[in-house]
């Protein structure tokens, strides 16, 4: 049975359905970058609140800025913007619900003006983002806005027909300012340190180049809350779609699968109202920093420590890598000895229990999370999830061998062949550039670690780290992952 509103009354328990009427809702949020994570996280929380009869004026209008977003829009539109969310847990089984919090989706390439009109609509009081780590146009090494990017230059020259997220936001905010319409809150839900602060700097950098007067208005009127977001959400596969048909009779063109665990810690800095997300489990705080550091360095950093080694060894799923005793012990040792000592106390969190939970989550077989997903965009992820740990270890004159192995494994991964001789594509917008850095084996240490946009300046200037990197890389080449880990953990 195809998923749409006409067929909702034919679905039965244990499938949870929207408890509100679609015609009783109004859009109050625009979300840019509708993917699996947004639908399993922010939309999931908003749906929970709407199911309590609240926040019916906070329905979500999705937005796609890329041509590739058309597939998602078409899939959702054919289903009246409904989709199925399936929680997969080894112990908890499968919880299935139909979500209706997204009530429409606009594509920028269809009508830039329609998107600007929506963003300028007084009913829209929050604009949220999941545009990936690289979508903020920031130089990871300098922290400066990349104003020279082609889309940014186009938008500065043609503000009436923007292409970039910042061009659209400024066009809409200029309209709101001219009309006397209150500003919206700009809320990043991306997985990067101080995501609200990064968003603020990027938008103000663009606005200052476009219209300094508008930049001053944005600075005074728009808020940018930082957030820690967490839920493992693998890529939807054809197998997931088929299982939904076989087990529940639902034909969903693009369901979402995710783990049962979900967390959102959010600074309560909203200039134009917000949903009462605290009623459905969101934790509001004045300072998200300790939660963010914990999650990014332990969970995301842990993923980086596991993924390239696991992929090189021939595993393709996270739970397979976690089933390898050496990889599992290496991951926990990395978290315990290299990451935990640098973390500040986190209110309400016991770090040992948190790490235990991460091991359980990574080991979840039911979710079948893909190592390929975690390997992707390494050139953007490493600066945010691993480089801060490396810099701290160097500054504190700590042991570097375990952390250097993460980078060595990435270097070998960039060659595109695993230990079984299986070739694979590198999923990274900068793949060609990164592969050039490892093309000359004699120069890898200098060229790869010297890539300032990825590793900054302290790492290549540390003889101890460079030596540890080279030792690990040589060991991975000559002995393989297992023997390298046996030596490292002895």
Coordinates of C-alpha atoms in Angstrom, one line a residue, residues 74 104 138 167 171 229 344 367:
X74 CA 9.6 14.1 -5.5
X104 CA 6.0 20.9 1.9
X138 CA 34.6 28.2 6.2
X167 CA 22.7 34.4 -0.6
X171 CA 18.0 38.2 0.4
X229 CA 22.7 16.8 17.9
X344 CA 35.6 19.2 30.9
X367 CA 20.8 -0.7 12.2

